Amino acid sequence: MIQLKSIYEKLYSHFGSQGWWPVTPTGCRGPENTPVYGVSTRTEKQRFEVMVGAILTQNTSWKNVEKAIINLNKENLIDPIKIKNINIKKLASVIRPSGYYNQKAKKLKNLADFIIKNRISGLLKEDANSLRNKLLSINGVGPETADSILLYALDKPIFVIDAYTKRIFSRLCCKGQSYEELQSMFISNLPHDSRMFNEYHALLVELGKRHCAKKQVCEGCPIAVLCSANQ
DNA sequence: CGCCAGGGCCTCA
DNA sequence: TGAGGCCATGGC
């Protein structure tokens, strides 16, 4: 059995804290509206911004998502009511830099409808597993987006599996595992600590970018010694 | 120029 | 249930 905790510690001591998930400070406007990393306590607006970012980052680099989020802030659109009411083509043009803008505009409207019906204050009190199923019923929210919302917007101790995590653990030990299989491996073999899950997933993304890319770069990889893919 | 990025839906077996 | 096509910009 792979030692998940020891992988986490190696990654953390190698890369340090990643400060996920970046959010824009509330009340900040204009071009200097740059996102801030590592915010721990969040307003409801910031939580909503994380949810929006979770949709915008689907198969898209975070750099492009930042541009779209800055545009949304300039237009005061980090607000479910305003997203619900804005013309969908206008919304699509605002989030254009994030790509797939027609699909994502539709998805943001679906998210906004859900938040208007359910209220963020209500979601914070809800059980993570039943809430996950509700999120998955939103058209445009799949497993990774739902789990990102649970963990990064609502502080639920849920582990996010993404393409990097699948690739890393496919090389480490666990080839061919489904999303749910990988996720339950993390959740059942680690303490249910949302701060640690937050950091762990962010560290895996960093490892995936630096070393465990499609074309693997094992030189300098902090967990190469544990890895069967390392020659 | 091609490849990739913090996926998910729809269709068709 | 699983593979394949589709969505689209920006960085390198």
PDB file of C-alpha atoms (C1' of nucleotides) in Angstrom:
ATOM      1  CA  MET A   1       0.000   0.000   0.000  1.00  0.00           C
ATOM      2  CA  ILE A   2       1.304   3.406  -1.008  1.00  0.00           C
ATOM      3  CA  GLN A   3       1.986   5.743   1.907  1.00  0.00           C
ATOM      4  CA  LEU A   4      -0.191   8.702   1.035  1.00  0.00           C
ATOM      5  CA  LYS A   5       0.823  10.696   4.088  1.00  0.00           C
ATOM      6  CA  SER A   6       4.503  10.299   3.350  1.00  0.00           C
ATOM      7  CA  ILE A   7       3.979  11.398  -0.271  1.00  0.00           C
ATOM      8  CA  TYR A   8       2.209  14.486   1.050  1.00  0.00           C
ATOM      9  CA  GLU A   9       5.065  15.308   3.391  1.00  0.00           C
ATOM     10  CA  LYS A  10       7.676  14.907   0.676  1.00  0.00           C
ATOM     11  CA  LEU A  11       5.728  17.141  -1.687  1.00  0.00           C
ATOM     12  CA  TYR A  12       5.124  19.745   0.981  1.00  0.00           C
ATOM     13  CA  SER A  13       8.737  19.951   2.082  1.00  0.00           C
ATOM     14  CA  HIS A  14       9.836  20.147  -1.556  1.00  0.00           C
ATOM     15  CA  PHE A  15       7.346  22.657  -2.978  1.00  0.00           C
ATOM     16  CA  GLY A  16       6.010  24.400   0.136  1.00  0.00           C
ATOM     17  CA  SER A  17       2.508  25.764   0.650  1.00  0.00           C
ATOM     18  CA  GLN A  18       0.610  26.385  -2.595  1.00  0.00           C
ATOM     19  CA  GLY A  19      -2.001  28.772  -1.231  1.00  0.00           C
ATOM     20  CA  TRP A  20      -4.969  27.440  -3.177  1.00  0.00           C
ATOM     21  CA  TRP A  21      -7.623  28.568  -4.131  1.00  0.00           C
ATOM     22  CA  PRO A  22      -6.877  32.157  -5.261  1.00  0.00           C
ATOM     23  CA  VAL A  23      -9.742  34.649  -4.937  1.00  0.00           C
ATOM     24  CA  THR A  24     -10.203  38.315  -5.691  1.00  0.00           C
ATOM     25  CA  PRO A  25     -10.409  40.575  -2.618  1.00  0.00           C
ATOM     26  CA  THR A  26     -13.958  41.826  -2.051  1.00  0.00           C
ATOM     27  CA  GLY A  27     -14.666  45.418  -2.887  1.00  0.00           C
ATOM     28  CA  CYS A  28     -11.686  45.555  -5.206  1.00  0.00           C
ATOM     29  CA  ARG A  29     -12.310  46.962  -8.660  1.00  0.00           C
ATOM     30  CA  GLY A  30     -10.546  47.919 -11.829  1.00  0.00           C
ATOM     31  CA  PRO A  31      -7.427  46.608 -13.505  1.00  0.00           C
ATOM     32  CA  GLU A  32      -5.611  46.152 -10.208  1.00  0.00           C
ATOM     33  CA  ASN A  33      -8.154  43.554  -9.337  1.00  0.00           C
ATOM     34  CA  THR A  34      -5.561  40.834  -9.107  1.00  0.00           C
ATOM     35  CA  PRO A  35      -6.369  37.562  -7.390  1.00  0.00           C
ATOM     36  CA  VAL A  36      -4.891  36.840  -3.986  1.00  0.00           C
ATOM     37  CA  TYR A  37      -3.545  33.448  -3.000  1.00  0.00           C
ATOM     38  CA  GLY A  38      -4.038  31.484   0.159  1.00  0.00           C
ATOM     39  CA  VAL A  39      -7.046  33.246   1.642  1.00  0.00           C
ATOM     40  CA  SER A  40      -8.345  31.148   4.509  1.00  0.00           C
ATOM     41  CA  THR A  41     -11.551  32.795   5.669  1.00  0.00           C
ATOM     42  CA  ARG A  42     -13.932  33.792   2.942  1.00  0.00           C
ATOM     43  CA  THR A  43     -16.967  35.902   2.326  1.00  0.00           C
ATOM     44  CA  GLU A  44     -19.938  34.418   0.499  1.00  0.00           C
ATOM     45  CA  LYS A  45     -18.951  36.416  -2.547  1.00  0.00           C
ATOM     46  CA  GLN A  46     -15.484  34.881  -2.467  1.00  0.00           C
ATOM     47  CA  ARG A  47     -16.956  31.413  -2.068  1.00  0.00           C
ATOM     48  CA  PHE A  48     -19.131  32.070  -5.103  1.00  0.00           C
ATOM     49  CA  GLU A  49     -16.072  33.250  -7.011  1.00  0.00           C
ATOM     50  CA  VAL A  50     -14.365  29.936  -6.219  1.00  0.00           C
ATOM     51  CA  MET A  51     -17.388  28.069  -7.610  1.00  0.00           C
ATOM     52  CA  VAL A  52     -17.305  30.190 -10.763  1.00  0.00           C
ATOM     53  CA  GLY A  53     -13.584  29.515 -11.100  1.00  0.00           C
ATOM     54  CA  ALA A  54     -14.172  25.780 -10.687  1.00  0.00           C
ATOM     55  CA  ILE A  55     -16.369  25.838 -13.786  1.00  0.00           C
ATOM     56  CA  LEU A  56     -14.179  28.212 -15.777  1.00  0.00           C
ATOM     57  CA  THR A  57     -11.052  26.126 -15.192  1.00  0.00           C
ATOM     58  CA  GLN A  58     -12.484  22.992 -16.781  1.00  0.00           C
ATOM     59  CA  ASN A  59      -9.764  21.789 -19.159  1.00  0.00           C
ATOM     60  CA  THR A  60      -8.319  25.301 -19.141  1.00  0.00           C
ATOM     61  CA  SER A  61      -5.163  26.867 -17.736  1.00  0.00           C
ATOM     62  CA  TRP A  62      -5.646  28.954 -14.607  1.00  0.00           C
ATOM     63  CA  LYS A  63      -3.992  31.960 -16.287  1.00  0.00           C
ATOM     64  CA  ASN A  64      -6.876  32.197 -18.742  1.00  0.00           C
ATOM     65  CA  VAL A  65      -9.387  31.730 -15.950  1.00  0.00           C
ATOM     66  CA  GLU A  66      -7.866  34.658 -14.027  1.00  0.00           C
ATOM     67  CA  LYS A  67      -8.468  36.947 -16.992  1.00  0.00           C
ATOM     68  CA  ALA A  68     -12.103  35.886 -17.141  1.00  0.00           C
ATOM     69  CA  ILE A  69     -12.563  36.333 -13.386  1.00  0.00           C
ATOM     70  CA  ILE A  70     -11.048  39.803 -13.516  1.00  0.00           C
ATOM     71  CA  ASN A  71     -13.519  40.682 -16.288  1.00  0.00           C
ATOM     72  CA  LEU A  72     -16.404  39.316 -14.212  1.00  0.00           C
ATOM     73  CA  ASN A  73     -15.321  41.426 -11.243  1.00  0.00           C
ATOM     74  CA  LYS A  74     -15.069  44.571 -13.372  1.00  0.00           C
ATOM     75  CA  GLU A  75     -18.659  43.991 -14.481  1.00  0.00           C
ATOM     76  CA  ASN A  76     -19.727  43.202 -10.905  1.00  0.00           C
ATOM     77  CA  LEU A  77     -20.874  39.789 -12.033  1.00  0.00           C
ATOM     78  CA  ILE A  78     -19.577  37.727  -9.117  1.00  0.00           C
ATOM     79  CA  ASP A  79     -23.167  37.541  -7.956  1.00  0.00           C
ATOM     80  CA  PRO A  80     -25.653  34.749  -8.724  1.00  0.00           C
ATOM     81  CA  ILE A  81     -28.574  37.141  -9.269  1.00  0.00           C
ATOM     82  CA  LYS A  82     -26.632  39.165 -11.819  1.00  0.00           C
ATOM     83  CA  ILE A  83     -25.407  36.040 -13.584  1.00  0.00           C
ATOM     84  CA  LYS A  84     -28.992  34.825 -13.737  1.00  0.00           C
ATOM     85  CA  ASN A  85     -30.237  38.067 -15.249  1.00  0.00           C
ATOM     86  CA  ILE A  86     -27.483  38.951 -17.717  1.00  0.00           C
ATOM     87  CA  ASN A  87     -27.892  38.165 -21.401  1.00  0.00           C
ATOM     88  CA  ILE A  88     -26.100  34.883 -22.062  1.00  0.00           C
ATOM     89  CA  LYS A  89     -24.205  36.176 -25.092  1.00  0.00           C
ATOM     90  CA  LYS A  90     -22.979  39.132 -23.053  1.00  0.00           C
ATOM     91  CA  LEU A  91     -21.871  36.769 -20.289  1.00  0.00           C
ATOM     92  CA  ALA A  92     -20.060  34.627 -22.847  1.00  0.00           C
ATOM     93  CA  SER A  93     -18.156  37.644 -24.135  1.00  0.00           C
ATOM     94  CA  VAL A  94     -17.055  38.582 -20.601  1.00  0.00           C
ATOM     95  CA  ILE A  95     -15.608  35.110 -19.910  1.00  0.00           C
ATOM     96  CA  ARG A  96     -14.139  34.759 -23.402  1.00  0.00           C
ATOM     97  CA  PRO A  97     -10.490  34.346 -22.296  1.00  0.00           C
ATOM     98  CA  SER A  98     -11.343  31.150 -20.404  1.00  0.00           C
ATOM     99  CA  GLY A  99     -12.307  29.334 -23.603  1.00  0.00           C
ATOM    100  CA  TYR A 100     -15.432  27.220 -24.291  1.00  0.00           C
ATOM    101  CA  TYR A 101     -17.210  30.447 -23.452  1.00  0.00           C
ATOM    102  CA  ASN A 102     -20.617  29.530 -24.889  1.00  0.00           C
ATOM    103  CA  GLN A 103     -20.794  26.295 -22.916  1.00  0.00           C
ATOM    104  CA  LYS A 104     -19.376  27.887 -19.782  1.00  0.00           C
ATOM    105  CA  ALA A 105     -21.828  30.797 -19.919  1.00  0.00           C
ATOM    106  CA  LYS A 106     -24.636  28.256 -19.827  1.00  0.00           C
ATOM    107  CA  LYS A 107     -22.952  26.378 -16.977  1.00  0.00           C
ATOM    108  CA  LEU A 108     -22.543  29.582 -14.940  1.00  0.00           C
ATOM    109  CA  LYS A 109     -26.230  30.289 -15.307  1.00  0.00           C
ATOM    110  CA  ASN A 110     -27.042  26.779 -14.101  1.00  0.00           C
ATOM    111  CA  LEU A 111     -24.743  27.299 -11.109  1.00  0.00           C
ATOM    112  CA  ALA A 112     -26.320  30.674 -10.368  1.00  0.00           C
ATOM    113  CA  ASP A 113     -29.813  29.154 -10.398  1.00  0.00           C
ATOM    114  CA  PHE A 114     -28.640  26.489  -7.966  1.00  0.00           C
ATOM    115  CA  ILE A 115     -27.056  29.004  -5.580  1.00  0.00           C
ATOM    116  CA  ILE A 116     -30.115  31.250  -5.657  1.00  0.00           C
ATOM    117  CA  LYS A 117     -32.297  28.281  -4.682  1.00  0.00           C
ATOM    118  CA  ASN A 118     -29.955  26.856  -2.054  1.00  0.00           C
ATOM    119  CA  ARG A 119     -28.066  29.804  -0.478  1.00  0.00           C
ATOM    120  CA  ILE A 120     -24.374  29.475   0.386  1.00  0.00           C
ATOM    121  CA  SER A 121     -25.111  29.747   4.110  1.00  0.00           C
ATOM    122  CA  GLY A 122     -27.330  26.689   3.718  1.00  0.00           C
ATOM    123  CA  LEU A 123     -24.748  24.736   1.748  1.00  0.00           C
ATOM    124  CA  LEU A 124     -22.134  25.298   4.466  1.00  0.00           C
ATOM    125  CA  LYS A 125     -24.287  23.381   6.950  1.00  0.00           C
ATOM    126  CA  GLU A 126     -25.138  20.536   4.629  1.00  0.00           C
ATOM    127  CA  ASP A 127     -23.704  17.030   4.676  1.00  0.00           C
ATOM    128  CA  ALA A 128     -20.897  16.700   2.124  1.00  0.00           C
ATOM    129  CA  ASN A 129     -22.099  13.502   0.455  1.00  0.00           C
ATOM    130  CA  SER A 130     -25.688  14.558  -0.149  1.00  0.00           C
ATOM    131  CA  LEU A 131     -24.512  17.975  -1.262  1.00  0.00           C
ATOM    132  CA  ARG A 132     -22.162  16.303  -3.727  1.00  0.00           C
ATOM    133  CA  ASN A 133     -25.099  14.558  -5.369  1.00  0.00           C
ATOM    134  CA  LYS A 134     -26.992  17.834  -5.635  1.00  0.00           C
ATOM    135  CA  LEU A 135     -23.999  19.534  -7.224  1.00  0.00           C
ATOM    136  CA  LEU A 136     -23.638  16.673  -9.701  1.00  0.00           C
ATOM    137  CA  SER A 137     -27.228  17.227 -10.800  1.00  0.00           C
ATOM    138  CA  ILE A 138     -26.277  20.684 -12.106  1.00  0.00           C
ATOM    139  CA  ASN A 139     -25.674  20.464 -15.841  1.00  0.00           C
ATOM    140  CA  GLY A 140     -22.039  21.466 -16.282  1.00  0.00           C
ATOM    141  CA  VAL A 141     -20.834  20.205 -12.900  1.00  0.00           C
ATOM    142  CA  GLY A 142     -19.083  16.844 -13.049  1.00  0.00           C
ATOM    143  CA  PRO A 143     -17.120  14.977 -10.351  1.00  0.00           C
ATOM    144  CA  GLU A 144     -14.047  17.188 -10.292  1.00  0.00           C
ATOM    145  CA  THR A 145     -15.950  20.464 -10.365  1.00  0.00           C
ATOM    146  CA  ALA A 146     -18.325  19.250  -7.657  1.00  0.00           C
ATOM    147  CA  ASP A 147     -15.428  18.185  -5.449  1.00  0.00           C
ATOM    148  CA  SER A 148     -13.531  21.425  -6.067  1.00  0.00           C
ATOM    149  CA  ILE A 149     -16.608  23.346  -4.959  1.00  0.00           C
ATOM    150  CA  LEU A 150     -17.018  21.155  -1.875  1.00  0.00           C
ATOM    151  CA  LEU A 151     -13.368  21.463  -0.848  1.00  0.00           C
ATOM    152  CA  TYR A 152     -12.275  24.908  -1.993  1.00  0.00           C
ATOM    153  CA  ALA A 153     -15.506  26.891  -1.745  1.00  0.00           C
ATOM    154  CA  LEU A 154     -17.220  25.155   1.169  1.00  0.00           C
ATOM    155  CA  ASP A 155     -14.279  23.699   3.168  1.00  0.00           C
ATOM    156  CA  LYS A 156     -15.653  20.146   3.100  1.00  0.00           C
ATOM    157  CA  PRO A 157     -13.038  17.391   3.611  1.00  0.00           C
ATOM    158  CA  ILE A 158     -13.421  15.922   0.102  1.00  0.00           C
ATOM    159  CA  PHE A 159     -10.429  14.956  -2.038  1.00  0.00           C
ATOM    160  CA  VAL A 160     -10.322  16.349  -5.578  1.00  0.00           C
ATOM    161  CA  ILE A 161      -9.093  14.020  -8.316  1.00  0.00           C
ATOM    162  CA  ASP A 162      -7.959  15.623 -11.534  1.00  0.00           C
ATOM    163  CA  ALA A 163      -6.008  14.667 -14.654  1.00  0.00           C
ATOM    164  CA  TYR A 164      -2.697  15.247 -12.838  1.00  0.00           C
ATOM    165  CA  THR A 165      -3.696  13.079  -9.891  1.00  0.00           C
ATOM    166  CA  LYS A 166      -4.824  10.285 -12.197  1.00  0.00           C
ATOM    167  CA  ARG A 167      -1.589  10.413 -14.164  1.00  0.00           C
ATOM    168  CA  ILE A 168       0.667  10.618 -11.088  1.00  0.00           C
ATOM    169  CA  PHE A 169      -0.985   7.700  -9.325  1.00  0.00           C
ATOM    170  CA  SER A 170      -1.254   5.705 -12.499  1.00  0.00           C
ATOM    171  CA  ARG A 171       2.549   5.878 -12.663  1.00  0.00           C
ATOM    172  CA  LEU A 172       3.060   5.429  -8.918  1.00  0.00           C
ATOM    173  CA  CYS A 173       0.899   2.440  -8.237  1.00  0.00           C
ATOM    174  CA  CYS A 174      -2.680   2.590  -9.338  1.00  0.00           C
ATOM    175  CA  LYS A 175      -3.153   2.285 -13.062  1.00  0.00           C
ATOM    176  CA  GLY A 176      -6.670   2.139 -14.438  1.00  0.00           C
ATOM    177  CA  GLN A 177      -8.420   3.294 -11.268  1.00  0.00           C
ATOM    178  CA  SER A 178     -11.657   5.203 -11.698  1.00  0.00           C
ATOM    179  CA  TYR A 179     -12.279   8.650 -10.261  1.00  0.00           C
ATOM    180  CA  GLU A 180     -14.284   7.221  -7.372  1.00  0.00           C
ATOM    181  CA  GLU A 181     -11.737   4.496  -6.613  1.00  0.00           C
ATOM    182  CA  LEU A 182      -8.877   6.976  -6.412  1.00  0.00           C
ATOM    183  CA  GLN A 183     -10.928   9.389  -4.363  1.00  0.00           C
ATOM    184  CA  SER A 184     -11.947   6.806  -1.785  1.00  0.00           C
ATOM    185  CA  MET A 185      -8.320   5.692  -1.511  1.00  0.00           C
ATOM    186  CA  PHE A 186      -7.372   9.206  -0.372  1.00  0.00           C
ATOM    187  CA  ILE A 187     -10.380   9.835   1.808  1.00  0.00           C
ATOM    188  CA  SER A 188     -10.232   6.514   3.616  1.00  0.00           C
ATOM    189  CA  ASN A 189      -6.458   6.517   4.185  1.00  0.00           C
ATOM    190  CA  LEU A 190      -5.950  10.088   5.355  1.00  0.00           C
ATOM    191  CA  PRO A 191      -7.320  12.202   8.205  1.00  0.00           C
ATOM    192  CA  HIS A 192     -10.429  14.111   7.082  1.00  0.00           C
ATOM    193  CA  ASP A 193      -8.777  17.513   7.167  1.00  0.00           C
ATOM    194  CA  SER A 194      -9.959  19.990   4.545  1.00  0.00           C
ATOM    195  CA  ARG A 195      -6.853  22.173   4.917  1.00  0.00           C
ATOM    196  CA  MET A 196      -4.600  19.207   4.251  1.00  0.00           C
ATOM    197  CA  PHE A 197      -6.751  17.942   1.358  1.00  0.00           C
ATOM    198  CA  ASN A 198      -6.601  21.443  -0.097  1.00  0.00           C
ATOM    199  CA  GLU A 199      -2.814  21.551   0.119  1.00  0.00           C
ATOM    200  CA  TYR A 200      -2.335  17.951  -1.021  1.00  0.00           C
ATOM    201  CA  HIS A 201      -4.312  18.369  -4.221  1.00  0.00           C
ATOM    202  CA  ALA A 202      -2.571  21.654  -5.019  1.00  0.00           C
ATOM    203  CA  LEU A 203       0.805  19.973  -4.465  1.00  0.00           C
ATOM    204  CA  LEU A 204      -0.149  17.157  -6.827  1.00  0.00           C
ATOM    205  CA  VAL A 205      -0.993  19.720  -9.493  1.00  0.00           C
ATOM    206  CA  GLU A 206       2.404  21.333  -9.012  1.00  0.00           C
ATOM    207  CA  LEU A 207       4.115  17.956  -9.234  1.00  0.00           C
ATOM    208  CA  GLY A 208       2.118  17.212 -12.378  1.00  0.00           C
ATOM    209  CA  LYS A 209       3.224  20.450 -13.988  1.00  0.00           C
ATOM    210  CA  ARG A 210       6.883  20.247 -13.008  1.00  0.00           C
ATOM    211  CA  HIS A 211       7.651  16.536 -13.244  1.00  0.00           C
ATOM    212  CA  CYS A 212       4.736  14.222 -13.898  1.00  0.00           C
ATOM    213  CA  ALA A 213       3.645  15.827 -17.151  1.00  0.00           C
ATOM    214  CA  LYS A 214       2.516  13.732 -20.106  1.00  0.00           C
ATOM    215  CA  LYS A 215       6.189  13.586 -20.945  1.00  0.00           C
ATOM    216  CA  GLN A 216       7.614  12.690 -17.555  1.00  0.00           C
ATOM    217  CA  VAL A 217      10.633  14.516 -16.094  1.00  0.00           C
ATOM    218  CA  CYS A 218      11.868  12.299 -13.298  1.00  0.00           C
ATOM    219  CA  GLU A 219      15.085  14.211 -12.576  1.00  0.00           C
ATOM    220  CA  GLY A 220      14.518  16.118  -9.367  1.00  0.00           C
ATOM    221  CA  CYS A 221      11.104  14.596  -8.700  1.00  0.00           C
ATOM    222  CA  PRO A 222      10.590  14.606  -4.917  1.00  0.00           C
ATOM    223  CA  ILE A 223       8.864  11.205  -4.959  1.00  0.00           C
ATOM    224  CA  ALA A 224      10.893   9.474  -7.669  1.00  0.00           C
ATOM    225  CA  VAL A 225      12.236   7.014  -5.104  1.00  0.00           C
ATOM    226  CA  LEU A 226       8.707   5.707  -4.510  1.00  0.00           C
ATOM    227  CA  CYS A 227       7.754   5.489  -8.167  1.00  0.00           C
ATOM    228  CA  SER A 228       7.686   2.437 -10.389  1.00  0.00           C
ATOM    229  CA  ALA A 229       7.719   4.624 -13.514  1.00  0.00           C
ATOM    230  CA  ASN A 230      11.122   6.011 -12.498  1.00  0.00           C
ATOM    231  CA  GLN A 231      13.923   4.095 -14.225  1.00  0.00           C
TER     232      GLN A 231
ATOM    233  C1'  DC B   1       3.148  25.284 -36.601  1.00  0.00           C
ATOM    234  C1'  DG B   2       1.313  21.793 -32.841  1.00  0.00           C
ATOM    235  C1'  DC B   3       0.438  20.762 -28.130  1.00  0.00           C
ATOM    236  C1'  DC B   4      -1.553  21.525 -23.817  1.00  0.00           C
ATOM    237  C1'  DA B   5      -4.328  23.441 -19.950  1.00  0.00           C
ATOM    238  C1'  DG B   6      -6.684  22.698 -12.326  1.00  0.00           C
ATOM    239  C1'  DG B   7     -13.472  18.651 -17.650  1.00  0.00           C
ATOM    240  C1'  DG B   8     -18.038  17.577 -18.899  1.00  0.00           C
ATOM    241  C1'  DC B   9     -21.842  16.662 -22.074  1.00  0.00           C
ATOM    242  C1'  DC B  10     -23.815  14.103 -25.722  1.00  0.00           C
ATOM    243  C1'  DT B  11     -24.055  10.222 -28.751  1.00  0.00           C
ATOM    244  C1'  DC B  12     -23.610   5.705 -29.880  1.00  0.00           C
ATOM    245  C1'  DA B  13     -22.460   1.201 -29.262  1.00  0.00           C
TER     246       DA B  13
ATOM    247  C1'  DT C   1     -19.943   2.020 -18.754  1.00  0.00           C
ATOM    248  C1'  DG C   2     -16.892   3.461 -21.911  1.00  0.00           C
ATOM    249  C1'  DA C   3     -14.765   5.394 -25.935  1.00  0.00           C
ATOM    250  C1'  DG C   4     -14.909   9.323 -29.146  1.00  0.00           C
ATOM    251  C1'  DG C   5     -16.254  14.036 -30.791  1.00  0.00           C
ATOM    252  C1'  DC C   6     -16.971  18.483 -29.428  1.00  0.00           C
ATOM    253  C1'  DC C   7     -16.255  22.879 -27.131  1.00  0.00           C
ATOM    254  C1'  DA C   8     -12.073  27.566 -27.694  1.00  0.00           C
ATOM    255  C1'  DT C   9      -8.733  30.718 -25.782  1.00  0.00           C
ATOM    256  C1'  DG C  10      -3.895  31.872 -24.782  1.00  0.00           C
ATOM    257  C1'  DG C  11       1.020  30.445 -23.663  1.00  0.00           C
ATOM    258  C1'  DC C  12       4.909  28.346 -25.265  1.00  0.00           C
TER     259       DC C  12
END
